[in-house]
Amino acid sequence: MTLAEHERQKPVAVVTGASAGIGRAIAVAFARRGYRVALLARSPEGLDGALHDVKQAGGEPFELVTDVAKAAEVFAAAEAVIARWGRIHVWVNDAMETVVGPVDSIAPEEFRRVTEVTYLGVVHGTLAALRHMRPRDEGHIVQIGSALAYRAIPLQSAYCAAKFAIRGFTDSLRAELIHDGSGIRLTMAQLPGVNTPQFDWSHMHLAYRHQPIGTVYEPEAIAEKIVGAVHAGRARRELWLGAPTIESIIGAMVAPGLLDRYLAHNAYEKQISRDPVRPGDPDELLGPDDRDHGAHGRFAWRAKDSVVAVDPAYLRGGAAFAGLALVAGLLWGASRRGNGARSRDRSKM
């Protein structure tokens, strides 16, 4: 195989929200595995930094200034990737925006912008990926979700609603792909709190910056699990990352009312840090910042370098087995009681 042929064989990944945070860490993780990586985001400065990181990791980067809220820009970016590299093997939808504050303090246009980026950005990216994956009947689309896609928390109504919407959209698409017998794989990764710049540029309706609750993880730990899922032999329907995610999702399924009350008393004030919002702070809801923020936020002192990843299919299988065992035990007990009663009846005859 010639060098040119070898280069053409390298897999291609597209990552939205690649200029910072988890998206940037995922781009670098793909680069370490020899991928050519297309970097999509609004910030030229952040994209320049991501391009440097991908090169340093041994990948071939391609930066594309793109607002995922605008479908035409996303489709054009996908076409540019195809024109340059011929195909798309993996598409990761990571771009997001958030606004923090009580529901009635958030303006309608702020709800709209969070929805357009966080939810519709995923829709646009998925449609662009499908356009080029369908003819080859192969590829892997990864949606970056959150524990908040199952269990909403106070002060983040717009973001939580968008993540719920992503889950509904993804489940619907998955059923369609199965119906079509498609070879395209689809995974949604549900994330915990991660040490990213998100907490520095969120649009705030409070005087102090928000912060993650509970255990926090470094973005590289999350990225490695996501890229690992892409390379797994069996397609992962979902991936639950971190103990807080697992606890939140199971809690939402088992005791939603109890969790409502718990979060009302424990997830409001604890989201608010002691770092004041200052004039000139970055605010991604209003527009891209002209600084490169990198992958990490300000919580390195409490962030973990490793994270547990669980395929919920195994949890559901275990729960189903436990349920069947419980039913079998109840039936066996009922049968024993019935046999005992019949024996006593016969003894009286």
CSV table of C-alpha atoms in Angstrom, one decimal:
chain,number,residue,atom,x,y,z
A,1,MET,CA,0.0,0.0,0.0
A,2,THR,CA,1.4,3.4,-1.0
A,3,LEU,CA,1.5,6.3,1.4
A,4,ALA,CA,-1.3,8.0,-0.5
A,5,GLU,CA,-3.5,4.9,-0.3
A,6,HIS,CA,-2.7,4.6,3.5
A,7,GLU,CA,-3.8,8.2,4.0
A,8,ARG,CA,-7.0,7.6,2.2
A,9,GLN,CA,-7.8,4.6,4.5
A,10,LYS,CA,-7.6,6.7,7.6
A,11,PRO,CA,-11.0,7.0,9.3
A,12,VAL,CA,-12.8,10.4,9.4
A,13,ALA,CA,-14.6,11.8,12.5
A,14,VAL,CA,-16.7,15.0,12.6
A,15,VAL,CA,-17.1,16.7,16.0
A,16,THR,CA,-19.4,19.6,16.6
A,17,GLY,CA,-18.6,21.9,19.6
A,18,ALA,CA,-15.0,20.9,19.0
A,19,SER,CA,-13.4,24.2,20.1
A,20,ALA,CA,-13.6,23.6,23.8
A,21,GLY,CA,-14.6,21.2,26.6
A,22,ILE,CA,-15.8,17.7,25.9
A,23,GLY,CA,-15.9,18.2,22.1
A,24,ARG,CA,-12.3,19.2,22.0
A,25,ALA,CA,-11.3,16.3,24.2
A,26,ILE,CA,-13.2,13.9,22.0
A,27,ALA,CA,-11.5,15.3,18.9
A,28,VAL,CA,-8.1,14.7,20.5
A,29,ALA,CA,-9.0,11.2,21.5
A,30,PHE,CA,-9.9,10.4,17.9
A,31,ALA,CA,-6.7,11.9,16.7
A,32,ARG,CA,-4.7,9.7,19.0
A,33,ARG,CA,-6.3,6.7,17.2
A,34,GLY,CA,-5.1,8.1,13.8
A,35,TYR,CA,-8.3,9.7,12.7
A,36,ARG,CA,-8.7,12.7,10.4
A,37,VAL,CA,-10.9,15.0,12.5
A,38,ALA,CA,-13.2,17.8,11.2
A,39,LEU,CA,-13.6,20.4,13.9
A,40,LEU,CA,-16.9,22.3,13.9
A,41,ALA,CA,-17.6,25.3,16.1
A,42,ARG,CA,-18.3,29.1,16.0
A,43,SER,CA,-15.1,30.3,17.6
A,44,PRO,CA,-12.1,30.7,15.2
A,45,GLU,CA,-9.7,31.1,18.2
A,46,GLY,CA,-11.0,28.0,19.9
A,47,LEU,CA,-10.8,26.1,16.6
A,48,ASP,CA,-7.2,27.2,16.1
A,49,GLY,CA,-6.4,25.8,19.6
A,50,ALA,CA,-8.2,22.5,18.8
A,51,LEU,CA,-6.4,22.2,15.5
A,52,HIS,CA,-3.1,22.5,17.3
A,53,ASP,CA,-4.2,19.9,19.9
A,54,VAL,CA,-5.3,17.4,17.2
A,55,LYS,CA,-2.0,17.8,15.3
A,56,GLN,CA,0.0,17.2,18.5
A,57,ALA,CA,-2.0,14.0,19.1
A,58,GLY,CA,-1.1,12.7,15.7
A,59,GLY,CA,-4.4,13.4,13.8
A,60,GLU,CA,-5.1,15.4,10.7
A,61,PRO,CA,-7.4,18.4,11.5
A,62,PHE,CA,-9.8,20.3,9.4
A,63,GLU,CA,-11.4,23.3,11.0
A,64,LEU,CA,-14.8,24.6,9.9
A,65,VAL,CA,-16.4,27.7,11.5
A,66,THR,CA,-20.0,26.6,11.8
A,67,ASP,CA,-23.1,27.6,13.8
A,68,VAL,CA,-24.9,24.3,14.3
A,69,ALA,CA,-28.2,26.2,14.8
A,70,LYS,CA,-28.1,27.0,11.1
A,71,ALA,CA,-28.8,23.8,9.1
A,72,ALA,CA,-27.3,25.2,5.9
A,73,GLU,CA,-23.9,25.8,7.6
A,74,VAL,CA,-23.9,22.2,9.0
A,75,PHE,CA,-24.8,20.7,5.6
A,76,ALA,CA,-22.1,22.8,3.9
A,77,ALA,CA,-19.5,21.7,6.5
A,78,ALA,CA,-20.4,18.0,5.8
A,79,GLU,CA,-20.0,18.6,2.1
A,80,ALA,CA,-16.6,20.2,2.7
A,81,VAL,CA,-15.5,17.1,4.7
A,82,ILE,CA,-16.7,14.8,1.9
A,83,ALA,CA,-14.9,17.0,-0.8
A,84,ARG,CA,-11.7,16.8,1.2
A,85,TRP,CA,-11.7,13.2,2.6
A,86,GLY,CA,-14.4,11.3,0.6
A,87,ARG,CA,-16.4,9.9,3.5
A,88,ILE,CA,-17.5,10.3,7.1
A,89,HIS,CA,-17.1,7.3,9.5
A,90,VAL,CA,-18.1,9.0,12.8
A,91,TRP,CA,-20.2,12.1,13.5
A,92,VAL,CA,-20.3,13.4,17.1
A,93,ASN,CA,-23.0,15.9,18.1
A,94,ASP,CA,-21.6,17.8,21.1
A,95,ALA,CA,-22.4,21.5,20.6
A,96,MET,CA,-24.5,23.1,23.4
A,97,GLU,CA,-25.6,26.3,25.0
A,98,THR,CA,-27.2,26.8,28.4
A,99,VAL,CA,-28.8,29.6,30.4
A,100,VAL,CA,-29.1,29.4,34.2
A,101,GLY,CA,-31.9,30.9,36.2
A,102,PRO,CA,-35.5,30.3,37.4
A,103,VAL,CA,-37.9,29.5,34.6
A,104,ASP,CA,-39.7,32.9,34.7
A,105,SER,CA,-36.5,34.9,34.5
A,106,ILE,CA,-35.5,33.3,31.2
A,107,ALA,CA,-36.6,35.3,28.1
A,108,PRO,CA,-38.3,33.4,25.2
A,109,GLU,CA,-35.5,34.3,22.9
A,110,GLU,CA,-33.0,32.6,25.3
A,111,PHE,CA,-35.1,29.4,25.4
A,112,ARG,CA,-35.1,29.6,21.6
A,113,ARG,CA,-31.3,29.9,21.3
A,114,VAL,CA,-30.6,27.1,23.7
A,115,THR,CA,-33.1,24.9,21.8
A,116,GLU,CA,-31.6,25.9,18.4
A,117,VAL,CA,-28.1,25.0,19.4
A,118,THR,CA,-28.4,22.2,21.9
A,119,TYR,CA,-31.4,20.3,20.3
A,120,LEU,CA,-31.7,21.4,16.7
A,121,GLY,CA,-27.9,21.4,16.4
A,122,VAL,CA,-28.1,17.7,17.0
A,123,VAL,CA,-30.9,17.3,14.5
A,124,HIS,CA,-29.0,19.2,11.9
A,125,GLY,CA,-25.8,17.3,12.5
A,126,THR,CA,-27.6,14.0,12.4
A,127,LEU,CA,-29.3,14.9,9.1
A,128,ALA,CA,-26.0,15.9,7.6
A,129,ALA,CA,-24.4,12.7,8.7
A,130,LEU,CA,-27.2,10.5,7.4
A,131,ARG,CA,-27.1,12.2,4.0
A,132,HIS,CA,-23.5,10.8,3.5
A,133,MET,CA,-23.8,7.6,5.5
A,134,ARG,CA,-27.0,6.3,3.9
A,135,PRO,CA,-25.5,5.6,0.5
A,136,ARG,CA,-22.7,3.5,2.1
A,137,ASP,CA,-25.0,2.0,4.7
A,138,GLU,CA,-22.4,2.5,7.4
A,139,GLY,CA,-21.2,5.0,10.0
A,140,HIS,CA,-21.6,5.8,13.6
A,141,ILE,CA,-23.5,8.8,15.0
A,142,VAL,CA,-22.9,9.7,18.6
A,143,GLN,CA,-25.2,12.1,20.5
A,144,ILE,CA,-23.7,13.7,23.6
A,145,GLY,CA,-26.5,13.6,26.2
A,146,SER,CA,-26.6,14.0,29.9
A,147,ALA,CA,-28.1,12.6,33.1
A,148,LEU,CA,-30.3,15.6,32.7
A,149,ALA,CA,-31.9,13.9,29.6
A,150,TYR,CA,-33.7,11.7,32.2
A,151,ARG,CA,-33.9,13.8,35.3
A,152,ALA,CA,-34.3,17.6,35.0
A,153,ILE,CA,-32.9,19.9,37.8
A,154,PRO,CA,-33.9,23.4,38.9
A,155,LEU,CA,-32.3,26.5,37.2
A,156,GLN,CA,-31.6,24.7,33.9
A,157,SER,CA,-35.0,24.2,32.4
A,158,ALA,CA,-33.9,25.2,28.8
A,159,TYR,CA,-30.9,22.9,28.8
A,160,CYS,CA,-32.7,20.0,30.4
A,161,ALA,CA,-35.6,20.3,27.9
A,162,ALA,CA,-33.2,20.2,25.0
A,163,LYS,CA,-31.5,17.1,26.3
A,164,PHE,CA,-34.8,15.4,26.8
A,165,ALA,CA,-35.7,16.3,23.2
A,166,ILE,CA,-32.4,14.8,21.9
A,167,ARG,CA,-33.3,11.5,23.6
A,168,GLY,CA,-36.7,11.4,22.0
A,169,PHE,CA,-35.3,12.3,18.6
A,170,THR,CA,-32.6,9.7,18.9
A,171,ASP,CA,-34.9,6.9,20.0
A,172,SER,CA,-37.3,7.6,17.1
A,173,LEU,CA,-34.4,7.6,14.6
A,174,ARG,CA,-33.0,4.4,16.1
A,175,ALA,CA,-36.3,2.6,15.5
A,176,GLU,CA,-36.4,3.8,11.9
A,177,LEU,CA,-32.8,2.6,11.3
A,178,ILE,CA,-33.8,-0.8,12.7
A,179,HIS,CA,-36.9,-0.9,10.5
A,180,ASP,CA,-34.7,-0.2,7.4
A,181,GLY,CA,-32.1,-2.8,8.4
A,182,SER,CA,-29.5,-0.1,8.3
A,183,GLY,CA,-25.9,-0.6,9.1
A,184,ILE,CA,-25.6,2.9,10.6
A,185,ARG,CA,-24.9,2.8,14.3
A,186,LEU,CA,-26.4,5.2,16.8
A,187,THR,CA,-25.3,5.8,20.4
A,188,MET,CA,-26.3,8.4,23.0
A,189,ALA,CA,-23.8,9.0,25.8
A,190,GLN,CA,-25.4,10.3,29.1
A,191,LEU,CA,-22.8,12.4,30.9
A,192,PRO,CA,-22.3,13.6,34.5
A,193,GLY,CA,-20.8,16.9,35.5
A,194,VAL,CA,-17.5,17.5,33.7
A,195,ASN,CA,-14.7,20.0,34.3
A,196,THR,CA,-15.2,22.1,31.2
A,197,PRO,CA,-15.4,25.9,30.4
A,198,GLN,CA,-19.2,25.5,30.2
A,199,PHE,CA,-19.5,26.8,33.7
A,200,ASP,CA,-17.5,30.0,32.8
A,201,TRP,CA,-19.6,31.0,29.8
A,202,SER,CA,-23.1,30.0,30.6
A,203,HIS,CA,-25.7,32.9,30.4
A,204,MET,CA,-26.5,33.7,34.0
A,205,HIS,CA,-29.6,35.2,35.5
A,206,LEU,CA,-27.9,35.1,38.9
A,207,ALA,CA,-25.1,37.1,40.4
A,208,TYR,CA,-22.7,34.1,40.7
A,209,ARG,CA,-21.4,31.5,38.3
A,210,HIS,CA,-22.9,28.1,38.4
A,211,GLN,CA,-21.0,24.9,39.2
A,212,PRO,CA,-21.5,21.1,38.9
A,213,ILE,CA,-23.1,19.2,41.8
A,214,GLY,CA,-21.4,16.2,43.2
A,215,THR,CA,-18.6,14.3,41.5
A,216,VAL,CA,-16.9,16.0,38.6
A,217,TYR,CA,-14.8,14.3,35.9
A,218,GLU,CA,-12.1,15.5,33.5
A,219,PRO,CA,-13.1,15.7,29.9
A,220,GLU,CA,-10.4,13.3,28.7
A,221,ALA,CA,-11.9,10.6,30.9
A,222,ILE,CA,-15.3,11.1,29.3
A,223,ALA,CA,-13.8,11.3,25.8
A,224,GLU,CA,-11.9,8.0,26.1
A,225,LYS,CA,-15.1,6.1,27.0
A,226,ILE,CA,-17.0,7.7,24.2
A,227,VAL,CA,-14.3,6.9,21.6
A,228,GLY,CA,-14.0,3.4,23.1
A,229,ALA,CA,-17.7,2.9,22.5
A,230,VAL,CA,-17.3,3.7,18.9
A,231,HIS,CA,-14.7,1.0,18.6
A,232,ALA,CA,-16.7,-1.6,20.5
A,233,GLY,CA,-17.6,-4.7,18.6
A,234,ARG,CA,-21.3,-4.3,19.6
A,235,ALA,CA,-23.1,-1.0,19.0
A,236,ARG,CA,-24.0,0.6,22.3
A,237,ARG,CA,-27.6,1.9,22.4
A,238,GLU,CA,-26.7,4.2,25.3
A,239,LEU,CA,-23.7,4.7,27.5
A,240,TRP,CA,-24.1,6.0,31.1
A,241,LEU,CA,-21.0,7.6,32.4
A,242,GLY,CA,-20.2,8.2,36.0
A,243,ALA,CA,-21.9,7.1,39.2
A,244,PRO,CA,-24.0,10.3,39.5
A,245,THR,CA,-25.5,9.7,36.1
A,246,ILE,CA,-26.4,6.1,36.9
A,247,GLU,CA,-27.9,7.1,40.3
A,248,SER,CA,-29.9,10.0,38.7
A,249,ILE,CA,-31.4,8.0,35.9
A,250,ILE,CA,-32.3,5.0,38.1
A,251,GLY,CA,-33.7,7.4,40.7
A,252,ALA,CA,-35.8,9.1,38.1
A,253,MET,CA,-37.3,5.8,37.0
A,254,VAL,CA,-37.9,4.4,40.5
A,255,ALA,CA,-38.9,7.4,42.7
A,256,PRO,CA,-39.5,10.5,40.6
A,257,GLY,CA,-41.6,12.3,43.2
A,258,LEU,CA,-39.1,11.7,45.9
A,259,LEU,CA,-36.3,13.0,43.6
A,260,ASP,CA,-38.4,16.1,42.9
A,261,ARG,CA,-38.3,17.0,46.6
A,262,TYR,CA,-34.7,16.0,47.0
A,263,LEU,CA,-33.5,18.2,44.1
A,264,ALA,CA,-35.7,21.1,45.3
A,265,HIS,CA,-33.8,21.1,48.6
A,266,ASN,CA,-30.4,20.1,47.4
A,267,ALA,CA,-29.8,21.1,43.7
A,268,TYR,CA,-30.7,24.8,43.8
A,269,GLU,CA,-28.3,26.7,46.0
A,270,LYS,CA,-25.6,24.0,45.5
A,271,GLN,CA,-25.4,24.9,41.8
A,272,ILE,CA,-24.3,28.4,42.6
A,273,SER,CA,-20.6,29.0,43.2
A,274,ARG,CA,-18.9,31.8,45.1
A,275,ASP,CA,-17.4,33.1,41.8
A,276,PRO,CA,-19.3,36.3,40.8
A,277,VAL,CA,-20.3,37.1,37.3
A,278,ARG,CA,-18.1,40.0,36.2
A,279,PRO,CA,-18.4,42.5,33.3
A,280,GLY,CA,-16.6,41.1,30.3
A,281,ASP,CA,-17.0,37.4,31.3
A,282,PRO,CA,-17.5,35.2,28.2
A,283,ASP,CA,-21.2,34.5,27.4
A,284,GLU,CA,-21.6,32.0,24.6
A,285,LEU,CA,-25.3,32.6,24.4
A,286,LEU,CA,-24.7,36.1,23.1
A,287,GLY,CA,-21.9,35.1,20.7
A,288,PRO,CA,-18.6,33.2,20.4
A,289,ASP,CA,-15.8,34.5,22.6
A,290,ASP,CA,-12.5,35.6,21.0
A,291,ARG,CA,-10.4,33.6,23.4
A,292,ASP,CA,-9.3,30.0,23.3
A,293,HIS,CA,-10.8,28.4,26.4
A,294,GLY,CA,-9.3,24.9,25.9
A,295,ALA,CA,-10.9,21.7,27.2
A,296,HIS,CA,-10.8,22.3,31.0
A,297,GLY,CA,-12.8,24.5,33.4
A,298,ARG,CA,-12.0,25.7,36.9
A,299,PHE,CA,-12.7,22.6,38.8
A,300,ALA,CA,-9.5,20.6,38.3
A,301,TRP,CA,-9.0,20.5,42.1
A,302,ARG,CA,-12.1,18.2,42.4
A,303,ALA,CA,-12.2,16.5,39.0
A,304,LYS,CA,-11.6,12.7,38.7
A,305,ASP,CA,-9.3,11.3,36.0
A,306,SER,CA,-11.3,8.1,35.5
A,307,VAL,CA,-15.0,7.4,35.1
A,308,VAL,CA,-17.1,4.2,35.1
A,309,ALA,CA,-19.0,3.5,31.9
A,310,VAL,CA,-22.1,1.3,32.0
A,311,ASP,CA,-24.1,-0.1,29.1
A,312,PRO,CA,-27.6,0.1,30.5
A,313,ALA,CA,-28.6,-3.0,28.5
A,314,TYR,CA,-26.8,-5.0,31.1
A,315,LEU,CA,-28.5,-3.2,33.9
A,316,ARG,CA,-31.9,-3.8,32.3
A,317,GLY,CA,-31.0,-7.5,31.7
A,318,GLY,CA,-30.1,-7.8,35.4
A,319,ALA,CA,-33.2,-6.1,36.5
A,320,ALA,CA,-35.3,-8.3,34.2
A,321,PHE,CA,-33.6,-11.4,35.6
A,322,ALA,CA,-34.2,-10.2,39.2
A,323,GLY,CA,-37.8,-9.4,38.3
A,324,LEU,CA,-38.4,-12.9,36.8
A,325,ALA,CA,-36.7,-14.5,39.9
A,326,LEU,CA,-39.0,-12.5,42.2
A,327,VAL,CA,-42.1,-13.6,40.2
A,328,ALA,CA,-40.9,-17.2,40.2
A,329,GLY,CA,-40.3,-17.0,43.9
A,330,LEU,CA,-43.8,-15.6,44.5
A,331,LEU,CA,-45.4,-18.3,42.3
A,332,TRP,CA,-43.4,-21.0,44.0
A,333,GLY,CA,-44.4,-19.7,47.4
A,334,ALA,CA,-48.1,-19.5,46.4
A,335,SER,CA,-47.8,-23.0,45.0
A,336,ARG,CA,-46.3,-24.2,48.3
A,337,ARG,CA,-49.1,-22.6,50.3
A,338,GLY,CA,-51.7,-24.1,48.0
A,339,ASN,CA,-50.2,-27.6,48.3
A,340,GLY,CA,-50.1,-27.2,52.0
A,341,ALA,CA,-53.7,-26.1,52.2
A,342,ARG,CA,-54.8,-29.1,50.0
A,343,SER,CA,-52.8,-31.5,52.3
A,344,ARG,CA,-54.5,-30.1,55.4
A,345,ASP,CA,-57.9,-30.5,53.7
A,346,ARG,CA,-57.2,-34.1,52.8
A,347,SER,CA,-56.1,-34.9,56.3
A,348,LYS,CA,-59.5,-33.7,57.6
A,349,MET,CA,-61.4,-36.1,55.4
